[in-house]
């Protein structure tokens, strides 16, 4: 948290170099000094540089000083010696052609290993083309900070002040071809403005294109120009404006703070009462930027598309269909590649729209697009653009492994000037399907609810792969097998028999019929609470009844604790309903009973159970997927 401003700003102008250096050596950042002095960070930086108050860089020897190390890494300091002398800078920049890669900083939900993977591949790619790679990151638990990943490593925070100072040192010798902000997630992307203002070249997509994708109003104009659709949306900078915009776009709406990772502060609200409850938190997270208000597309299918682009060529590397419906954060949703249920015509249209946006944005490198498809299986599905990120996404490693193409490495070379067309990439169909499943830390935290929503909560992911076999008409059996493998990889043991419990919200009841019928066909006993039981039995399904927790005993939680339930399917919405069913989901978690909180996930699980019952799961050496 940023400390509160000093009650009486003190002037920085007129202070000498020794006084400013003393403040810096005490740990005051430029940003904090700007707060204390009532100025801006840029003004503080300008004054500090005019006084020649600059950090020096010291080396950490990775060989324990036993012999000269070629793999040392650097950190900055403003400390002075005993006599006030500035220590000697030990950075020792080379005279080579070089590129700086900005990492993702500390791993946290929404920004972690996937971006570190991309940064590492960028370093390896630069080595291939004879460019010195300089990594900037401050997390010791990542591969990008290993001493043998990049040519040089600065162990520094990802802030404008720290990054600009080390860039100045590197520019003092050799040729800096540019700085990579695309591969570390949102954190380095937010530094693009400061880099541009300081005259630092940015490799790949230009600052104007980054702004065009991030600025909701400019982006909307661009989409209108190329004939693409967005859900009705608006911007709000106050609770009153949020209420007006929500009324205009129509409930339910998604509150989305600007420039956040992992959907932090995002919420689906269904009425004015919920809006008033959550809008203040969204605005606190958003800071000085407006809160985005989007109409929520109910029961839409969400799709991620990753693409490689340069001035002449666009290659769609992957189209990933989310298994959970829109409204669940993309990092938490299981997804399949290629899409498991979309038509070829819909996939072709998604690729066309992706290419149109890549060219309009003039993307150079990686780009990720998130779509929502309304009525995806109808004759005329409506495709809406949710957002575009002109950077690497968390799906990049999954896509690369699925198609056997190092997309991050190719993107880095493209950003450095190698033509995309020179890699010979083709959009050839492949005979396998991959399913990504998220892994959650719920069991490690007491009192945490397991319901999925727009704010990301997963801390890892696994991948299940399977092939279309001779005699199979389509990829449906391969999808079921791949989904089952993804569940096993994520630590979920799908049952092959026993009792399945189903309790779903009203909107999901018609879709629960297919799930219940499939489970009954597979030999499961199915039980349900009141409303779900009434709907399923009305469809002629032999479903048993069980009480909710608040309806007395014995109830569903008692049955789960007694070992009488092997599978839980529970979807819910609304504050009271979530509270009432919390003990059910928590019991499933603690009893290690597989549970699904979306109807789409439940259907995929039922299909996966069929694949396990048929004893058709196989493994192959990893070389078989290359």
Coordinates of C-alpha atoms in Angstrom, one line a residue:
X1 CA 0.0 0.0 0.0
X2 CA 1.2 3.5 -0.8
X3 CA 1.7 5.6 2.4
X4 CA -0.6 8.6 2.8
X5 CA 0.7 11.9 1.5
X6 CA 2.7 14.1 3.8
X7 CA 0.3 16.7 5.3
X8 CA 2.5 19.6 4.4
X9 CA 4.4 19.2 1.2
X10 CA 8.1 20.3 1.6
X11 CA 10.0 21.8 -1.4
X12 CA 12.6 19.8 -3.2
X13 CA 13.8 22.6 -5.4
X14 CA 16.8 24.3 -3.9
X15 CA 18.1 21.2 -2.1
X16 CA 21.6 20.2 -3.0
X17 CA 22.9 16.9 -4.4
X18 CA 24.0 15.6 -1.0
X19 CA 20.5 16.2 0.5
X20 CA 18.7 14.5 -2.4
X21 CA 21.1 11.6 -2.3
X22 CA 20.6 11.3 1.5
X23 CA 16.8 11.0 0.8
X24 CA 17.3 8.4 -1.9
X25 CA 19.7 6.4 0.3
X26 CA 17.1 6.4 3.0
X27 CA 14.8 4.5 0.6
X28 CA 12.5 7.3 -0.7
X29 CA 11.5 6.5 -4.3
X30 CA 10.9 9.2 -6.9
X31 CA 7.2 8.5 -6.7
X32 CA 7.2 9.0 -2.9
X33 CA 9.2 12.2 -3.1
X34 CA 6.7 13.5 -5.7
X35 CA 3.9 12.8 -3.2
X36 CA 5.8 14.6 -0.4
X37 CA 6.8 17.6 -2.5
X38 CA 3.5 18.0 -4.3
X39 CA 5.2 17.5 -7.7
X40 CA 5.2 14.7 -10.2
X41 CA 7.6 11.7 -10.5
X42 CA 8.9 13.0 -13.8
X43 CA 9.8 16.4 -12.2
X44 CA 11.6 14.7 -9.4
X45 CA 13.5 12.5 -11.9
X46 CA 14.5 15.6 -13.9
X47 CA 15.8 17.4 -10.8
X48 CA 17.6 14.4 -9.5
X49 CA 19.4 13.9 -12.8
X50 CA 20.3 17.6 -13.0
X51 CA 22.0 17.2 -9.7
X52 CA 23.7 14.0 -11.0
X53 CA 22.1 11.9 -8.2
X54 CA 22.0 8.5 -9.9
X55 CA 22.2 5.0 -8.5
X56 CA 25.2 2.8 -9.1
X57 CA 25.0 -0.9 -9.7
X58 CA 26.7 -3.5 -7.7
X59 CA 27.4 -7.1 -8.7
X60 CA 26.4 -10.3 -6.9
X61 CA 28.9 -13.0 -7.6
X62 CA 27.2 -16.4 -8.3
X63 CA 30.5 -18.3 -7.9
X64 CA 31.0 -17.4 -4.2
X65 CA 34.2 -15.4 -5.1
X66 CA 36.1 -18.6 -5.7
X67 CA 37.0 -17.4 -9.2
X68 CA 36.0 -14.7 -11.6
X69 CA 32.3 -15.0 -12.5
X70 CA 30.8 -14.3 -15.9
X71 CA 27.3 -14.8 -14.5
X72 CA 27.0 -12.1 -11.9
X73 CA 23.8 -10.1 -11.6
X74 CA 23.3 -6.5 -10.7
X75 CA 21.3 -4.5 -8.2
X76 CA 21.1 -0.7 -7.7
X77 CA 22.0 1.4 -4.7
X78 CA 22.2 5.1 -3.7
X79 CA 24.3 4.4 -0.6
X80 CA 27.4 6.4 -0.1
X81 CA 30.7 5.4 1.6
X82 CA 31.9 6.4 5.0
X83 CA 33.3 9.7 3.7
X84 CA 30.2 10.4 1.6
X85 CA 31.9 9.0 -1.5
X86 CA 29.7 7.5 -4.2
X87 CA 30.7 3.9 -4.8
X88 CA 32.0 2.7 -8.1
X89 CA 29.4 1.3 -10.5
X90 CA 30.1 -2.3 -11.3
X91 CA 27.6 -2.9 -14.1
X92 CA 30.2 -3.1 -16.8
X93 CA 27.8 -2.8 -19.9
X94 CA 29.2 -4.5 -23.1
X95 CA 29.6 -2.9 -26.5
X96 CA 27.3 -5.5 -28.1
X97 CA 23.9 -5.1 -29.8
X98 CA 21.4 -5.6 -27.0
X99 CA 17.8 -5.8 -26.0
X100 CA 16.2 -5.4 -22.6
X101 CA 13.4 -7.8 -21.5
X102 CA 11.1 -6.5 -18.7
X103 CA 9.8 -9.4 -16.6
X104 CA 6.6 -9.7 -14.7
X105 CA 7.9 -8.9 -11.2
X106 CA 6.6 -10.9 -8.2
X107 CA 4.4 -13.9 -9.1
X108 CA 0.9 -13.5 -8.0
X109 CA -2.6 -14.6 -9.1
X110 CA -3.1 -13.4 -12.7
X111 CA 0.5 -12.9 -13.5
X112 CA 3.0 -15.6 -13.0
X113 CA 4.9 -18.5 -14.6
X114 CA 3.3 -18.1 -18.1
X115 CA 4.8 -14.7 -18.5
X116 CA 8.1 -15.9 -17.1
X117 CA 8.1 -18.6 -19.8
X118 CA 7.6 -16.0 -22.5
X119 CA 10.5 -13.9 -21.1
X120 CA 12.8 -16.9 -21.1
X121 CA 12.0 -17.7 -24.7
X122 CA 12.7 -14.1 -25.6
X123 CA 16.1 -14.4 -24.1
X124 CA 16.8 -17.6 -26.0
X125 CA 15.5 -16.1 -29.2
X126 CA 17.8 -13.1 -29.0
X127 CA 20.7 -15.4 -28.4
X128 CA 19.8 -17.2 -31.7
X129 CA 20.0 -14.0 -33.7
X130 CA 23.1 -12.6 -32.0
X131 CA 21.5 -10.0 -29.7
X132 CA 22.6 -9.7 -26.1
X133 CA 19.6 -10.3 -23.8
X134 CA 19.3 -8.2 -20.6
X135 CA 16.7 -9.4 -18.2
X136 CA 15.0 -7.2 -15.6
X137 CA 13.1 -9.0 -12.9
X138 CA 12.9 -9.1 -9.1
X139 CA 11.6 -12.6 -8.4
X140 CA 14.2 -15.2 -7.3
X141 CA 11.6 -18.0 -7.8
X142 CA 11.4 -17.7 -11.6
X143 CA 13.5 -19.2 -14.4
X144 CA 14.0 -15.7 -16.0
X145 CA 16.3 -14.8 -13.0
X146 CA 18.4 -17.9 -13.3
X147 CA 22.0 -16.8 -14.0
X148 CA 22.2 -18.8 -17.3
X149 CA 18.9 -17.7 -18.9
X150 CA 19.9 -14.3 -20.1
X151 CA 23.3 -12.7 -20.9
X152 CA 22.9 -10.1 -18.2
X153 CA 20.4 -9.8 -15.3
X154 CA 19.3 -6.8 -13.3
X155 CA 17.5 -7.8 -10.1
X156 CA 15.4 -4.7 -9.9
X157 CA 11.7 -3.7 -9.2
X158 CA 9.6 -3.1 -12.3
X159 CA 9.1 0.6 -11.7
X160 CA 9.8 3.5 -14.1
X161 CA 12.5 4.9 -11.8
X162 CA 14.5 1.6 -11.5
X163 CA 14.1 0.5 -15.1
X164 CA 15.0 3.9 -16.7
X165 CA 18.2 4.1 -14.6
X166 CA 19.5 0.7 -15.6
X167 CA 18.6 1.4 -19.3
X168 CA 20.7 4.6 -19.1
X169 CA 23.6 2.6 -17.9
X170 CA 23.2 0.0 -20.7
X171 CA 22.8 2.8 -23.3
X172 CA 26.2 4.2 -22.3
X173 CA 27.9 1.5 -24.3
X174 CA 26.8 -0.7 -27.3
X175 CA 23.6 -0.4 -29.3
X176 CA 20.3 -0.8 -27.5
X177 CA 17.8 -2.0 -30.2
X178 CA 14.9 -1.7 -27.8
X179 CA 13.0 -2.8 -24.7
X180 CA 10.5 -5.7 -24.7
X181 CA 7.3 -4.8 -22.7
X182 CA 5.0 -7.5 -24.2
X183 CA 6.2 -10.6 -22.4
X184 CA 5.9 -9.8 -18.7
X185 CA 2.1 -9.2 -18.6
X186 CA 0.4 -5.9 -17.6
X187 CA 3.2 -4.7 -15.2
X188 CA 5.8 -3.9 -17.9
X189 CA 3.2 -2.8 -20.4
X190 CA 2.2 0.0 -18.0
X191 CA 5.8 1.3 -18.2
X192 CA 5.6 1.9 -21.9
X193 CA 4.6 5.6 -21.4
X194 CA 7.6 6.3 -19.1
X195 CA 10.0 4.5 -21.5
X196 CA 8.6 6.5 -24.5
X197 CA 8.9 9.8 -22.7
X198 CA 12.5 9.1 -21.9
X199 CA 13.3 8.3 -25.5
X200 CA 13.8 4.5 -25.0
X201 CA 12.9 2.5 -28.1
X202 CA 10.1 -0.1 -27.6
X203 CA 10.4 -3.3 -29.5
X204 CA 7.3 -4.6 -31.3
X205 CA 3.9 -3.0 -31.0
X206 CA 4.1 0.8 -30.7
X207 CA 3.0 2.9 -27.7
X208 CA 0.1 4.4 -29.8
X209 CA -1.2 0.9 -30.6
X210 CA -0.9 -0.2 -27.0
X211 CA -2.9 2.9 -26.0
X212 CA -5.4 2.2 -28.7
X213 CA -6.1 -1.2 -27.3
X214 CA -6.2 0.0 -23.7
X215 CA -8.3 3.1 -24.2
X216 CA -11.9 2.0 -24.3
X217 CA -13.2 5.0 -26.2
X218 CA -10.5 4.9 -28.9
X219 CA -10.9 1.1 -29.1
X220 CA -14.6 1.3 -29.6
X221 CA -14.2 3.8 -32.5
X222 CA -11.7 1.4 -34.1
X223 CA -14.1 -1.6 -33.8
X224 CA -16.9 0.4 -35.4
X225 CA -14.6 1.4 -38.3
X226 CA -13.8 -2.3 -39.1
X227 CA -17.4 -3.5 -38.4
X228 CA -16.9 -5.6 -35.3
X229 CA -19.2 -5.8 -32.3
X230 CA -18.7 -5.0 -28.6
X231 CA -21.2 -5.7 -25.8
X232 CA -23.0 -2.4 -24.8
X233 CA -20.6 -0.7 -22.4
X234 CA -19.7 2.6 -20.7
X235 CA -17.2 4.3 -18.4
X236 CA -17.7 5.7 -15.0
X237 CA -15.6 7.9 -12.6
X238 CA -18.1 8.2 -9.8
X239 CA -20.8 6.0 -8.3
X240 CA -23.5 8.2 -9.7
X241 CA -22.1 7.9 -13.2
X242 CA -21.8 4.2 -12.7
X243 CA -25.5 4.0 -11.9
X244 CA -26.5 5.9 -15.0
X245 CA -24.2 3.9 -17.3
X246 CA -25.5 0.6 -15.8
X247 CA -29.1 1.7 -16.5
X248 CA -28.1 2.6 -20.0
X249 CA -26.3 -0.6 -21.0
X250 CA -28.8 -2.8 -19.1
X251 CA -28.4 -5.2 -16.2
X252 CA -26.7 -7.6 -15.5
X253 CA -23.4 -5.7 -16.0
X254 CA -19.8 -6.5 -15.4
X255 CA -17.8 -4.0 -13.3
X256 CA -14.2 -4.0 -14.6
X257 CA -11.5 -1.7 -13.0
X258 CA -9.0 -0.4 -15.6
X259 CA -5.5 -1.8 -16.0
X260 CA -5.7 -4.7 -13.6
X261 CA -4.4 -8.2 -13.6
X262 CA -6.4 -11.4 -13.0
X263 CA -9.7 -9.7 -13.0
X264 CA -9.0 -8.0 -9.7
X265 CA -12.0 -6.2 -8.4
X266 CA -14.3 -7.4 -11.2
X267 CA -17.9 -8.3 -10.3
X268 CA -21.1 -9.3 -12.1
X269 CA -23.9 -7.2 -10.7
X270 CA -27.6 -7.9 -11.4
X271 CA -29.3 -4.8 -10.0
X272 CA -28.9 -1.4 -8.5
X273 CA -28.5 -2.7 -5.0
X274 CA -25.6 -4.9 -5.9
X275 CA -24.1 -2.1 -8.0
X276 CA -24.1 0.3 -5.0
X277 CA -22.5 -2.5 -2.9
X278 CA -19.6 -3.2 -5.2
X279 CA -18.9 0.0 -7.2
X280 CA -16.8 1.7 -4.4
X281 CA -14.4 -1.3 -4.3
X282 CA -14.1 -1.3 -8.1
X283 CA -13.3 2.4 -8.1
X284 CA -10.7 2.0 -5.3
X285 CA -8.9 -0.7 -7.4
X286 CA -9.1 1.3 -10.6
X287 CA -7.5 4.4 -8.9
X288 CA -7.5 7.4 -11.2
X289 CA -8.7 5.4 -14.2
X290 CA -12.4 4.9 -15.0
X291 CA -14.3 1.8 -14.1
X292 CA -15.5 -0.1 -17.2
X293 CA -19.2 -1.2 -17.3
X294 CA -20.1 -3.9 -19.8
X295 CA -23.4 -5.6 -20.4
X296 CA -23.1 -9.2 -19.3
X297 CA -23.8 -11.7 -22.0
X298 CA -25.7 -14.5 -20.2
X299 CA -24.8 -18.1 -21.3
X300 CA -22.4 -16.9 -23.9
X301 CA -19.4 -19.0 -24.9
X302 CA -16.0 -17.3 -24.3
X303 CA -13.1 -17.8 -26.7
X304 CA -9.4 -16.8 -26.5
X305 CA -7.4 -16.3 -29.7
X306 CA -3.6 -15.9 -29.7
X307 CA -1.9 -14.6 -32.8
X308 CA 1.5 -13.7 -34.1
X309 CA 1.7 -10.5 -36.3
X310 CA 4.0 -8.3 -38.2
X311 CA 3.5 -5.5 -40.8
X312 CA 2.7 -8.1 -43.5
X313 CA 1.5 -11.3 -42.0
X314 CA -0.9 -12.5 -39.3
X315 CA -0.7 -16.1 -38.1
X316 CA -3.5 -17.3 -35.7
X317 CA -1.6 -19.7 -33.5
X318 CA -4.6 -20.9 -31.4
X319 CA -8.3 -20.7 -30.9
X320 CA -9.3 -21.8 -27.4
X321 CA -12.9 -22.5 -26.5
X322 CA -13.7 -22.0 -22.8
X323 CA -15.6 -24.8 -21.2
X324 CA -17.1 -22.6 -18.5
X325 CA -19.5 -20.0 -19.8
X326 CA -18.6 -16.3 -20.1
X327 CA -18.4 -14.7 -16.7
X328 CA -15.7 -17.0 -15.4
X329 CA -12.3 -15.5 -15.6
X330 CA -10.3 -16.9 -18.6
X331 CA -7.5 -18.0 -16.2
X332 CA -9.9 -20.1 -14.2
X333 CA -11.9 -21.6 -17.0
X334 CA -11.0 -24.9 -18.5
X335 CA -10.6 -24.6 -22.3
X336 CA -10.0 -26.8 -25.3
X337 CA -7.9 -26.3 -28.4
X338 CA -9.1 -26.7 -31.1
X339 CA -12.6 -25.7 -30.0
X340 CA -14.7 -28.7 -29.0
X341 CA -18.1 -27.5 -30.0
X342 CA -17.9 -24.5 -32.4
X343 CA -18.6 -24.9 -36.1
X344 CA -15.8 -24.5 -38.7
X345 CA -17.6 -21.4 -40.0
X346 CA -17.5 -19.8 -36.5
X347 CA -13.8 -20.6 -36.0
X348 CA -13.1 -19.1 -39.5
X349 CA -14.9 -15.9 -38.6
X350 CA -13.0 -15.6 -35.3
X351 CA -9.8 -15.9 -37.2
X352 CA -11.0 -13.2 -39.7
X353 CA -11.9 -10.8 -36.9
X354 CA -8.6 -11.4 -35.2
X355 CA -6.6 -10.6 -38.3
X356 CA -8.7 -7.5 -38.9
X357 CA -7.9 -6.2 -35.4
X358 CA -4.2 -7.1 -35.7
X359 CA -3.9 -5.1 -38.8
X360 CA -5.9 -2.1 -37.5
X361 CA -3.8 -2.1 -34.3
X362 CA -0.5 -2.6 -36.3
X363 CA 0.5 -5.3 -33.8
X364 CA 4.1 -6.5 -34.1
X365 CA 4.7 -9.6 -32.0
X366 CA 2.0 -11.4 -29.9
X367 CA -1.6 -10.5 -29.5
X368 CA -4.5 -12.0 -27.5
X369 CA -8.2 -11.5 -28.1
X370 CA -11.1 -12.5 -25.9
X371 CA -14.4 -13.0 -27.6
X372 CA -17.9 -13.9 -26.4
X373 CA -20.3 -15.8 -28.7
X374 CA -24.0 -15.4 -28.1
X375 CA -26.0 -18.5 -29.1
X376 CA -22.8 -20.2 -30.4
X377 CA -24.6 -23.3 -31.8
X378 CA -27.3 -21.4 -33.7
X379 CA -27.3 -20.7 -37.5
X380 CA -26.2 -17.1 -36.9
X381 CA -24.1 -16.8 -33.7
X382 CA -23.2 -13.2 -32.7
X383 CA -19.6 -12.6 -32.0
X384 CA -18.6 -9.8 -29.5
X385 CA -15.1 -8.6 -28.8
X386 CA -14.5 -8.3 -25.1
X387 CA -10.9 -7.1 -25.1
X388 CA -7.6 -7.2 -27.0
X389 CA -4.2 -7.4 -25.3
X390 CA -1.2 -6.5 -27.6
X391 CA 1.1 -8.6 -25.5
X392 CA 1.7 -12.2 -24.5
X393 CA -1.2 -13.9 -22.7
X394 CA -1.2 -16.6 -20.1
X395 CA -2.4 -19.0 -22.8
X396 CA 0.8 -18.6 -24.9
X397 CA 2.7 -21.6 -23.3
X398 CA -0.4 -23.8 -23.7
X399 CA -0.8 -22.8 -27.4
X400 CA 2.9 -23.4 -28.1
X401 CA 2.8 -26.9 -26.6
X402 CA -0.4 -27.8 -28.4
X403 CA 0.8 -26.9 -31.9
X404 CA 4.5 -27.6 -31.3
X405 CA 5.5 -24.1 -32.4
X406 CA 7.6 -21.8 -30.1
X407 CA 5.3 -18.8 -30.4
X408 CA 7.0 -16.6 -27.8
X409 CA 10.4 -17.2 -29.4
X410 CA 9.1 -16.4 -32.9
X411 CA 7.4 -13.3 -31.5
X412 CA 10.7 -12.0 -30.0
X413 CA 12.5 -12.5 -33.3
X414 CA 9.7 -10.7 -35.2
X415 CA 9.9 -7.8 -32.8
X416 CA 13.6 -7.6 -33.5
X417 CA 12.9 -7.3 -37.2
X418 CA 12.9 -10.9 -38.5
X419 CA 9.9 -11.3 -41.0
X420 CA 7.1 -13.5 -39.7
X421 CA 6.8 -15.0 -43.2
X422 CA 10.3 -16.5 -42.9
X423 CA 9.2 -19.1 -40.3
X424 CA 6.9 -20.9 -42.8
X425 CA 4.0 -21.2 -40.4
X426 CA 0.8 -22.8 -41.8
X427 CA -2.7 -23.1 -40.5
X428 CA -2.8 -26.9 -41.0
X429 CA -5.3 -29.0 -39.1
X430 CA -4.0 -31.3 -36.4
X431 CA -5.4 -34.6 -35.2
X432 CA -5.2 -34.1 -31.5
X433 CA -7.0 -32.0 -28.9
X434 CA -5.6 -30.4 -25.8
X435 CA -7.6 -29.4 -22.7
X436 CA -6.3 -26.9 -20.2
X437 CA -7.6 -27.1 -16.6
X438 CA -7.0 -24.7 -13.8
X439 CA -5.6 -25.7 -10.4
X440 CA -6.9 -23.9 -7.3
X441 CA -5.5 -23.4 -3.8
X442 CA -8.9 -23.5 -2.1
X443 CA -8.0 -26.4 0.3
X444 CA -5.1 -24.4 1.8
X445 CA -7.3 -21.6 3.0
X446 CA -10.0 -22.0 5.6
X447 CA -13.3 -20.4 4.8
X448 CA -12.7 -19.8 1.1
X449 CA -15.6 -20.4 -1.2
X450 CA -15.0 -22.4 -4.4
X451 CA -17.5 -20.6 -6.7
X452 CA -15.8 -19.3 -9.9
X453 CA -16.4 -15.8 -11.1
X454 CA -14.8 -12.9 -13.0
X455 CA -11.9 -12.5 -10.6
X456 CA -9.1 -15.0 -11.2
X457 CA -8.3 -17.4 -8.3
X458 CA -6.3 -20.2 -9.8
X459 CA -2.6 -20.6 -9.1
X460 CA -1.7 -23.2 -11.7
X461 CA -2.8 -25.2 -14.7
X462 CA -2.4 -28.7 -16.3
X463 CA -2.9 -30.0 -19.8
X464 CA -4.6 -33.2 -21.1
X465 CA -3.9 -34.4 -24.7
X466 CA -5.6 -37.0 -26.8
X467 CA -5.8 -38.0 -30.5
X468 CA -8.7 -38.7 -32.8
X469 CA -8.6 -42.4 -33.4
X470 CA -9.4 -44.4 -36.6
X471 CA -13.2 -44.9 -37.0
X472 CA -14.1 -41.8 -34.9
X473 CA -16.4 -39.4 -36.8
X474 CA -15.3 -36.3 -34.9
X475 CA -13.2 -35.0 -32.1
X476 CA -15.9 -35.6 -29.4
X477 CA -14.4 -38.8 -28.0
X478 CA -10.9 -37.3 -28.0
X479 CA -12.2 -34.3 -26.1
X480 CA -13.7 -36.5 -23.5
X481 CA -10.5 -38.4 -23.0
X482 CA -8.4 -35.2 -23.0
X483 CA -10.7 -33.6 -20.4
X484 CA -10.5 -36.7 -18.2
X485 CA -6.7 -36.6 -18.4
X486 CA -6.8 -32.9 -17.4
X487 CA -8.8 -33.7 -14.3
X488 CA -6.4 -36.4 -13.3
X489 CA -3.5 -34.1 -13.9
X490 CA -5.0 -31.4 -11.7
X491 CA -5.6 -33.8 -8.8
X492 CA -9.3 -34.5 -9.3
X493 CA -10.2 -38.2 -9.4
X494 CA -13.4 -38.5 -11.4
X495 CA -15.6 -41.3 -10.0
X496 CA -16.8 -44.1 -12.2
X497 CA -19.9 -44.9 -10.1
X498 CA -21.8 -44.1 -7.0
X499 CA -24.0 -41.2 -6.2
X500 CA -24.0 -37.8 -7.9
X501 CA -25.6 -34.8 -6.3
X502 CA -27.1 -32.0 -8.5
X503 CA -28.4 -28.6 -7.3
X504 CA -28.4 -25.8 -9.8
X505 CA -29.8 -22.2 -10.2
X506 CA -33.0 -21.7 -12.1
X507 CA -31.3 -20.6 -15.3
X508 CA -29.3 -23.9 -15.4
X509 CA -32.2 -26.3 -14.7
X510 CA -33.0 -27.0 -18.4
X511 CA -29.3 -27.7 -19.1
X512 CA -29.0 -30.0 -16.0
X513 CA -31.3 -32.5 -17.7
X514 CA -28.5 -33.6 -20.2
X515 CA -26.0 -33.9 -17.4
X516 CA -28.3 -36.0 -15.1
X517 CA -29.4 -38.2 -18.0
X518 CA -25.8 -38.9 -19.0
X519 CA -24.9 -39.8 -15.4
X520 CA -27.9 -42.1 -15.0
X521 CA -26.9 -43.8 -18.2
X522 CA -23.4 -44.4 -16.8
X523 CA -24.9 -46.2 -13.8
X524 CA -24.9 -43.4 -11.2
X525 CA -27.6 -42.8 -8.7
X526 CA -28.6 -39.1 -8.9
X527 CA -30.0 -37.1 -6.0
X528 CA -31.1 -33.4 -6.0
X529 CA -32.6 -30.7 -3.8
X530 CA -36.1 -29.4 -4.1
X531 CA -36.3 -27.2 -7.2
X532 CA -33.7 -29.2 -9.2
X533 CA -35.4 -32.5 -8.1
X534 CA -38.8 -31.2 -9.3
X535 CA -37.5 -30.1 -12.7
X536 CA -35.5 -33.3 -13.4
X537 CA -38.4 -35.7 -12.3
X538 CA -40.8 -33.7 -14.5
X539 CA -38.5 -34.7 -17.4
X540 CA -39.0 -38.3 -16.5
X541 CA -35.6 -38.9 -14.9
X542 CA -35.5 -41.2 -11.8
X543 CA -33.8 -38.7 -9.4
X544 CA -33.8 -39.0 -5.6
X545 CA -34.6 -36.2 -3.2
X546 CA -32.2 -34.8 -0.5
X547 CA -32.7 -31.9 1.9
X548 CA -30.7 -28.7 1.8
X549 CA -28.7 -27.8 4.9
X550 CA -31.3 -25.3 6.1
X551 CA -34.2 -27.8 5.7
X552 CA -33.2 -30.1 8.6
X553 CA -31.4 -33.4 8.9
X554 CA -30.3 -35.7 7.4
X555 CA -29.3 -33.3 4.6
X556 CA -26.8 -33.2 1.7
X557 CA -23.9 -32.3 3.9
X558 CA -24.6 -35.2 6.2
X559 CA -24.6 -37.5 3.2
X560 CA -21.3 -36.2 1.9
X561 CA -19.6 -36.6 5.3
X562 CA -21.0 -40.1 5.5
X563 CA -19.3 -41.0 2.2
X564 CA -22.6 -41.4 0.4
X565 CA -21.9 -38.8 -2.4
X566 CA -19.1 -39.2 -5.0
X567 CA -19.8 -36.2 -7.3
X568 CA -21.2 -32.7 -6.6
X569 CA -22.6 -30.3 -9.1
X570 CA -23.7 -27.0 -7.7
X571 CA -24.4 -23.7 -9.4
X572 CA -25.8 -20.7 -7.7
X573 CA -26.1 -16.9 -7.8
X574 CA -27.2 -14.2 -5.5
X575 CA -25.7 -13.3 -2.1
X576 CA -28.2 -15.3 0.0
X577 CA -28.0 -18.4 -2.2
X578 CA -24.2 -18.3 -2.1
X579 CA -24.3 -18.1 1.7
X580 CA -26.8 -20.9 2.0
X581 CA -24.9 -23.3 -0.2
X582 CA -21.4 -22.4 1.1
X583 CA -21.2 -25.4 3.6
X584 CA -22.0 -27.8 0.8
X585 CA -19.1 -26.7 -1.4
X586 CA -16.7 -26.4 1.5
X587 CA -17.6 -30.0 2.6
X588 CA -17.0 -31.3 -0.9
X589 CA -13.6 -29.6 -0.9
X590 CA -12.5 -31.0 2.5
X591 CA -13.9 -34.5 1.8
X592 CA -12.1 -34.5 -1.6
X593 CA -15.3 -35.0 -3.5
X594 CA -15.0 -33.8 -7.1
X595 CA -17.2 -30.8 -7.5
X596 CA -18.2 -28.5 -10.4
X597 CA -19.7 -25.0 -10.0
X598 CA -20.7 -24.5 -13.7
X599 CA -23.1 -26.5 -15.7
X600 CA -20.7 -26.6 -18.7
X601 CA -17.9 -28.0 -16.5
X602 CA -20.3 -30.6 -15.2
X603 CA -21.3 -31.8 -18.7
X604 CA -17.6 -32.0 -19.6
X605 CA -16.9 -34.0 -16.4
X606 CA -19.8 -36.4 -17.3
X607 CA -18.3 -37.0 -20.7
X608 CA -14.9 -37.5 -19.1
X609 CA -16.3 -40.1 -16.8
X610 CA -17.6 -42.0 -19.8
X611 CA -14.1 -42.1 -21.3
X612 CA -12.7 -43.4 -18.0
X613 CA -15.4 -46.1 -17.8
X614 CA -14.6 -47.2 -21.3
X615 CA -11.0 -47.7 -20.2
X616 CA -9.7 -45.8 -23.2
X617 CA -7.1 -43.5 -21.7
X618 CA -3.7 -44.0 -23.1
X619 CA -0.3 -42.2 -22.7
X620 CA 2.4 -41.6 -25.3
X621 CA 6.0 -40.5 -25.1
X622 CA 6.2 -36.7 -25.3
X623 CA 8.0 -36.9 -28.6
X624 CA 4.8 -38.1 -30.2
X625 CA 3.3 -34.7 -29.7
X626 CA 6.1 -32.7 -31.4

